[in-house]
Coordinates of C-alpha atoms and ligand atoms in Angstrom, one line a residue:
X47 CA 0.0 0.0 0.0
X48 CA 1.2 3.4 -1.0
X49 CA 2.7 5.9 1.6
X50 CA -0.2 7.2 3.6
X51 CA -1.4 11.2 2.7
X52 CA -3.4 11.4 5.9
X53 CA -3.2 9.4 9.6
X54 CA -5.1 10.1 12.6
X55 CA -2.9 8.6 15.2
X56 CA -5.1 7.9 18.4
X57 CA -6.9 10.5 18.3
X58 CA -9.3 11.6 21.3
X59 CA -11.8 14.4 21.0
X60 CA -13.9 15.6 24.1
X61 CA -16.6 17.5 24.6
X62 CA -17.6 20.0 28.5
X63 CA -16.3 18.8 31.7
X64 CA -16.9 16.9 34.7
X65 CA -19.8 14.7 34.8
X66 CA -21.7 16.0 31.6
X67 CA -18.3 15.1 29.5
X68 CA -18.6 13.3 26.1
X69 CA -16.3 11.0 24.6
X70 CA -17.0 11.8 21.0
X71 CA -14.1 10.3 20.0
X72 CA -11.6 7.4 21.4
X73 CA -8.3 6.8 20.6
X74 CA -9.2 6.6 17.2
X75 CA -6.6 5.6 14.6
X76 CA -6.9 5.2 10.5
X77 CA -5.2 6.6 7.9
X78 CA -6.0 7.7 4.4
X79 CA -3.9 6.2 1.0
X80 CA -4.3 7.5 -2.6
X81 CA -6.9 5.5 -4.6
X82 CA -8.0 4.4 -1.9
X83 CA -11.3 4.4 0.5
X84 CA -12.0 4.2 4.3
X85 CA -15.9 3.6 5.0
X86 CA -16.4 4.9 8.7
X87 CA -19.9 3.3 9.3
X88 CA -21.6 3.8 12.3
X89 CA -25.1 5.3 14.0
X90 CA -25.6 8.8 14.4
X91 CA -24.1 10.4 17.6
X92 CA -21.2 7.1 17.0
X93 CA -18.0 9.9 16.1
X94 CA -18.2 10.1 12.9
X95 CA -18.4 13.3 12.2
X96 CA -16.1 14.0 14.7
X97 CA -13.9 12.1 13.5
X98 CA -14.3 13.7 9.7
X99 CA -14.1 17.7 11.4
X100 CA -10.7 16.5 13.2
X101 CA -9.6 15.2 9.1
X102 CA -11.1 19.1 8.5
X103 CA -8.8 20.6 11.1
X104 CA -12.3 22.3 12.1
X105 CA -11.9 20.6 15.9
X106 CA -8.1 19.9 16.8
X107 CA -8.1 16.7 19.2
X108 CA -8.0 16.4 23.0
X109 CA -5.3 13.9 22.7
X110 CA -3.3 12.4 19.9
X111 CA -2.0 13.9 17.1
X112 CA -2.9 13.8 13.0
X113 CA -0.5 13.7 10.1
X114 CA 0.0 15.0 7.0
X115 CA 2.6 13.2 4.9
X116 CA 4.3 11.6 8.0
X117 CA 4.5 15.0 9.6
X118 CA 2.2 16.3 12.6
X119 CA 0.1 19.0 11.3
X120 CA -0.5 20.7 14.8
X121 CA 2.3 23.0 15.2
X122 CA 2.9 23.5 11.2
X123 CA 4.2 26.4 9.2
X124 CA 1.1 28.7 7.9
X125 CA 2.0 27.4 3.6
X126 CA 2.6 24.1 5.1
X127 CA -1.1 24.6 6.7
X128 CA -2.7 26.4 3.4
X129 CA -1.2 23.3 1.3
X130 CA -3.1 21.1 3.9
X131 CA -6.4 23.0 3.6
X132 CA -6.6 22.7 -0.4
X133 CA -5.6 19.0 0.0
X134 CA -8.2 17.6 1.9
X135 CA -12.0 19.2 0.8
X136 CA -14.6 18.1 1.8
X137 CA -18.4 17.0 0.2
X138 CA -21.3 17.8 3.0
X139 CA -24.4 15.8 3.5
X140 CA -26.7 18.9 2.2
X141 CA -26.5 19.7 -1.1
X142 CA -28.8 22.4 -0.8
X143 CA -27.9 24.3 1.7
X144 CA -23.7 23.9 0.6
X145 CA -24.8 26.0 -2.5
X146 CA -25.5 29.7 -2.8
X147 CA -28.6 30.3 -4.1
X148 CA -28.0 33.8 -5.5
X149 CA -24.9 32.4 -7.6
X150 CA -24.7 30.3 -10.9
X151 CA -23.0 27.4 -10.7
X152 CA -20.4 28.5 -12.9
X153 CA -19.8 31.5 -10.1
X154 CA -19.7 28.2 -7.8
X155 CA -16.3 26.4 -9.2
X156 CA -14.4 29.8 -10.3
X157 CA -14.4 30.6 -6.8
X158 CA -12.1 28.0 -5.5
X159 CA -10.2 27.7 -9.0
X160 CA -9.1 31.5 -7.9
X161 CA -8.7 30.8 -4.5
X162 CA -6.6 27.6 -5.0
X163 CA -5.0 27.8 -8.4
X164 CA -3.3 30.9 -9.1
X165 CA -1.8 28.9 -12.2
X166 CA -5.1 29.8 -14.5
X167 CA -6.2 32.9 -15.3
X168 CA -8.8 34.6 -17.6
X169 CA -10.5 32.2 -20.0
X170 CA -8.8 29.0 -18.5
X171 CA -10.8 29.6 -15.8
X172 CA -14.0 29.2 -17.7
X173 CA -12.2 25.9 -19.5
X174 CA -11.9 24.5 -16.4
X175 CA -15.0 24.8 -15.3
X176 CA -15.9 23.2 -18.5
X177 CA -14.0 20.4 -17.5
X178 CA -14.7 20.1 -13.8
X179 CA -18.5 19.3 -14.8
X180 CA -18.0 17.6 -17.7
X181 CA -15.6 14.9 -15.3
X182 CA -18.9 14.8 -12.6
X183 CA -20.9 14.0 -15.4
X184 CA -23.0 17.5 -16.1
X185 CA -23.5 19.1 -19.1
X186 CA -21.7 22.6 -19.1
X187 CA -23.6 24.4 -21.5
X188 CA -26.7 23.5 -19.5
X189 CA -25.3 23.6 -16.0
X190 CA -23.2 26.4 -15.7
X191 CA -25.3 29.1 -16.6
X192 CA -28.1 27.9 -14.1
X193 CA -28.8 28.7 -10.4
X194 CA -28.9 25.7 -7.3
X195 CA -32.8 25.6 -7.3
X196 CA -32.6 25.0 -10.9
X197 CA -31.1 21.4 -10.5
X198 CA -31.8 18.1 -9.0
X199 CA -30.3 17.4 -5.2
X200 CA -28.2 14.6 -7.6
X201 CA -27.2 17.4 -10.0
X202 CA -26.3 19.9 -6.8
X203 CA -24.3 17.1 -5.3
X204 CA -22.5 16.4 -8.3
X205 CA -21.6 20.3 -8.5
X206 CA -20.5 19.9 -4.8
X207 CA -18.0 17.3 -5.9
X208 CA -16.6 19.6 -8.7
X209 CA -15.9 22.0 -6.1
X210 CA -14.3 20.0 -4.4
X211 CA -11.8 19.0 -7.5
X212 CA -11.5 22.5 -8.2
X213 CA -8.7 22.7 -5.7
X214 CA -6.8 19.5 -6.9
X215 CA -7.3 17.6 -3.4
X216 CA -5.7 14.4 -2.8
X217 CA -8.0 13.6 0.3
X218 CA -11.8 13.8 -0.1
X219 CA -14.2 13.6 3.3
X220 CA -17.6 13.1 2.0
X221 CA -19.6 13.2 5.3
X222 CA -23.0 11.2 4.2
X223 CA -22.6 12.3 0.8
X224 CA -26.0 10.7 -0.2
X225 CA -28.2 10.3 2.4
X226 CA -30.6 13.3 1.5
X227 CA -30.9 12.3 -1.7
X228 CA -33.6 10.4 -4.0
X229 CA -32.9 6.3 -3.3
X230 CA -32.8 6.5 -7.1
X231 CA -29.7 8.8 -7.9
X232 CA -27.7 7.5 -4.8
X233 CA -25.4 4.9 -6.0
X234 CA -24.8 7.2 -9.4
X235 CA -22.9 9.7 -6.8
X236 CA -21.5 6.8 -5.3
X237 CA -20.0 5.0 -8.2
X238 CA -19.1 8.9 -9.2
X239 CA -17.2 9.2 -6.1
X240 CA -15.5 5.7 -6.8
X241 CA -14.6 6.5 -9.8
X242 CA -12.8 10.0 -8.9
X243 CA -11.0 7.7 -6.0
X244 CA -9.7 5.4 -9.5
X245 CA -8.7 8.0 -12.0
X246 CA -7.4 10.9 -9.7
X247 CA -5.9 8.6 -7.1
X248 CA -7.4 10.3 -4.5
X249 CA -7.8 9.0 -1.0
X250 CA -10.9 9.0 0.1
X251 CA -13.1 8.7 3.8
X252 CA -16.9 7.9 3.2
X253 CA -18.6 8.6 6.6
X254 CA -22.0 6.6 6.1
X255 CA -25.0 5.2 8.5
X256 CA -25.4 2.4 6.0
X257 CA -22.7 -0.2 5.8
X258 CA -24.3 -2.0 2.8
X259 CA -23.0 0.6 0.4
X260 CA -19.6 1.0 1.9
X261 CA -19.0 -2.4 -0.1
X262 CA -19.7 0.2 -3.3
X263 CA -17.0 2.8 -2.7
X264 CA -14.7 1.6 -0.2
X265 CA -11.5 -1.2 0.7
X266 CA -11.2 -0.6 3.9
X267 CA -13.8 0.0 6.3
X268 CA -14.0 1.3 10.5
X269 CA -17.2 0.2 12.7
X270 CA -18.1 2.8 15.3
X271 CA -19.9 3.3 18.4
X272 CA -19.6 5.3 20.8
X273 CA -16.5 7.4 20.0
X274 CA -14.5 4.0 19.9
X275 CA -13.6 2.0 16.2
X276 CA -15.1 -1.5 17.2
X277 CA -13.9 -3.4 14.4
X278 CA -11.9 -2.7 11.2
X279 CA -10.8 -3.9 8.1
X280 CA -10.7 -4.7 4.3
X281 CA -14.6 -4.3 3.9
X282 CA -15.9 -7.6 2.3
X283 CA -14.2 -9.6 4.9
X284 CA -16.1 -7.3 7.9
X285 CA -19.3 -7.2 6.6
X286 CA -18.8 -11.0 5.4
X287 CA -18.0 -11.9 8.5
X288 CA -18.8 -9.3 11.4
X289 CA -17.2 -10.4 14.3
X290 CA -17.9 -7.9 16.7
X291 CA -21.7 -8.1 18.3
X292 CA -22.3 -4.2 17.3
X293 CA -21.3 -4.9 13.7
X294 CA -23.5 -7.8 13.7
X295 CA -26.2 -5.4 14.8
X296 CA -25.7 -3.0 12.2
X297 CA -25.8 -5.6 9.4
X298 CA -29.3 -6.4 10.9
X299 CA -30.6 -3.8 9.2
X300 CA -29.4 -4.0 6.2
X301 CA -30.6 -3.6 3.4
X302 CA -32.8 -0.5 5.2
X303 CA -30.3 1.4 7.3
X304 CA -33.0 3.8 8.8
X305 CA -35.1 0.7 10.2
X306 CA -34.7 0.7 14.4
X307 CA -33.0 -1.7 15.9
X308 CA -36.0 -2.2 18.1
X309 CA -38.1 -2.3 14.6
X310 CA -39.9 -5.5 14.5
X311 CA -38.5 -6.3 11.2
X312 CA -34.7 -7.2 12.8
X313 CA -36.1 -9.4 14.6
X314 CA -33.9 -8.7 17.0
X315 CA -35.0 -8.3 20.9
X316 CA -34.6 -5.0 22.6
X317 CA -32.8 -6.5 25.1
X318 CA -30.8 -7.9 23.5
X319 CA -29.5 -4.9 21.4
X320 CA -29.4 -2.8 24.7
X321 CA -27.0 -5.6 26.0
X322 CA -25.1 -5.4 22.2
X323 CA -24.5 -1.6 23.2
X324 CA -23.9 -1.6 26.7
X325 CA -21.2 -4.2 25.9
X326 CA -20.2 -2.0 22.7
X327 CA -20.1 1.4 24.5
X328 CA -17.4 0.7 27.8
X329 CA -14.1 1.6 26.3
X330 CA -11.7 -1.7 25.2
X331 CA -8.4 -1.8 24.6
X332 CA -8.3 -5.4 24.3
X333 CA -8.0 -5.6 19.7
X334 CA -7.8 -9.4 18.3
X335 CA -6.7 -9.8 14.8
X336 CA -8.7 -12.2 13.1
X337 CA -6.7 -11.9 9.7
X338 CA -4.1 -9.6 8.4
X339 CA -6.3 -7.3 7.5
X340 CA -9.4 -7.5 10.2
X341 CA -9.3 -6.5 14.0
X342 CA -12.0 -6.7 15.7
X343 CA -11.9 -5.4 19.7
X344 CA -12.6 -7.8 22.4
X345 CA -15.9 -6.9 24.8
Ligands
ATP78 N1 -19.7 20.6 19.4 C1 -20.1 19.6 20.3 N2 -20.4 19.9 21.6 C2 -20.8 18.9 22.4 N3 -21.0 17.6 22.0 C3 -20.8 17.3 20.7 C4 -20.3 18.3 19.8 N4 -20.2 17.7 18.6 C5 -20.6 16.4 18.7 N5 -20.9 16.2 20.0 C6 -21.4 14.9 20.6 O1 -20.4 13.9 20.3 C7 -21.0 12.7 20.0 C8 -20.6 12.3 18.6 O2 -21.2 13.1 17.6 P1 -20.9 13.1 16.0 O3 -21.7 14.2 15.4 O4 -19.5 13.0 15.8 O5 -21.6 11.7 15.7 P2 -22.0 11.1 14.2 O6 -21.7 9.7 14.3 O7 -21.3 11.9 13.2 O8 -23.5 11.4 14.2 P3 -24.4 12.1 13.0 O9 -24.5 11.1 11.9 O10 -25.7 12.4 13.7 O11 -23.7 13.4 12.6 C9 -22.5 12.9 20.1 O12 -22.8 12.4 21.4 C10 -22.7 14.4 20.0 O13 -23.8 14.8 20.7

């Protein structure tokens, strides 16, 4: 495996004091390779997004420390920081509300062409605009010249993702990239991401509720709960064989992630599951591994 571009190297993030303290994230460790995707899978309120605003320097950990290219990026000169910030952009959950609605989306992508490529100029701005919607699959004669209400949430999320190119990232964080769209344009952004992972050789980390699709975009994947990575791995072999009780709870409701647990339909009884994450939730340090690549932690 190539050199990693981005590690989070047990990484703690708390949040107030005392007794009313939340462990939003626990000693959390993965790293980020070029081509390559991480799936963090896990319920709401599990990290995740913690986790993905610590990759977006937008919370700086408790405890631990995250690198860049081998190097700590806490403490880092400011061009050293800037070169940081354009590499590793980020794809929101909304594709609404990431948009401006008084801008064209043409207006959109020359904003971070100028802010991040001080190579083009003049009309190679507007060629590369061309290009950055022609590569997320949108017509630029009819998409440039429009507004955000104008286009489908699919369309807005595909713009989103040319934003995010426009800066020549080598990291992408798409924090639920698709879970406010239509069930029927999802796995087109998904193999869209996928595909951008392939021919750009970016690294990418796909922070999802549903673990079935992580099997769509990513290698590796990272079961959470609880601000702690339960169990980890090359993705087939987890969700093929889920080894820790949590993950085994998760796959229960596949294929509809938004079922309860306590929904009749997992057949699964709510004692049972409150026992899964009682178990799930008290920190472990105890981490088996099962093969090469899959650990699983002990409860
Ligand atoms: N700024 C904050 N202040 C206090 N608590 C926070 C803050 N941000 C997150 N938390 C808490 O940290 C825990 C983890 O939240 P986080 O948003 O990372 O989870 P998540 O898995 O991304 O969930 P979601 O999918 O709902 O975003 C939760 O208990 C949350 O309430």
């Amino acid at each position: 495996m190539s050199d990693a571009i981005l590690v989070l190297d047990k990484v703690t993030k708390t949040f107030g004091h005392g007794a009313s303290t939340v462990h939003a994230a626990r000693a959390i460790s993965f790293s980020l390779h070029a081509g390559r995707a991480l799936a963090l899978v896990g319920e709401s309120g599990s990290g995740k997004t913690t986790c993905a605003r610590m990759a977006m320097r937008e919370h700086s950990p408790t405890t631990g420390q995250i690198l860049y290219k081998g190097r700590p990026i806490e403490g880092a000169k400011a061009d050293e920081i800037a070169r940081y910030r354009r590499s590793v952009q980020m794809i929101f959950q909304d594709p609404f509300a990431s948009l401006n609605p008084a801008h064209t989306i043409a207006h959109h992508l020359q904003r971070p062409l100028k802010l991040h490529r001080p190579d083009i100029r003049g009309k190679q701005i507007e060629a590369t605009v061309r290009e950055l919607l022609e590569r997320v699959k949108l017509d630029p004669d009819i998409v440039a010249p429009k507004y955000p209400h104008e286009l489908s949430g699919g369309q807005r999320q595909r713009v989103n993702i040319a934003r995010a190119l426009a800066a020549q990232p080598e990291v992408i964080v798409a924090d639920e990239p698709t879970s406010m769209l239509d069930v029927s344009v999802r796995l087109g952004v998904l193999n869209l991401l996928n595909e951008m992972k392939k021919e750009m050789n970016l690294g990418l980390l796909y922070i999802t509720h549903d673990i079935a699709t992580a099997r769509y975009v990513a290698e590796d994947i990272a079961v959470m709960y609880s601000g702690q990575i339960v169990e980890w791995g090359n993705t087939a072999k987890v969700i093929d064989n889920p080894l820790h009780p949590y993950t085994r709870l998760l796959l229960s409701a596949v294929p509809d992630p938004d079922v309860r647990f306590d929904d009749p339909r997992t057949r699964l009884q709510p004692q049972e599951v409150d026992d899964i994450r009682r178990r799930s939730a008290a920190p472990q340090e105890q981490v088996v591994e099962h093969e090469p690549d899959h650990f699983v932690r002990l409860v």
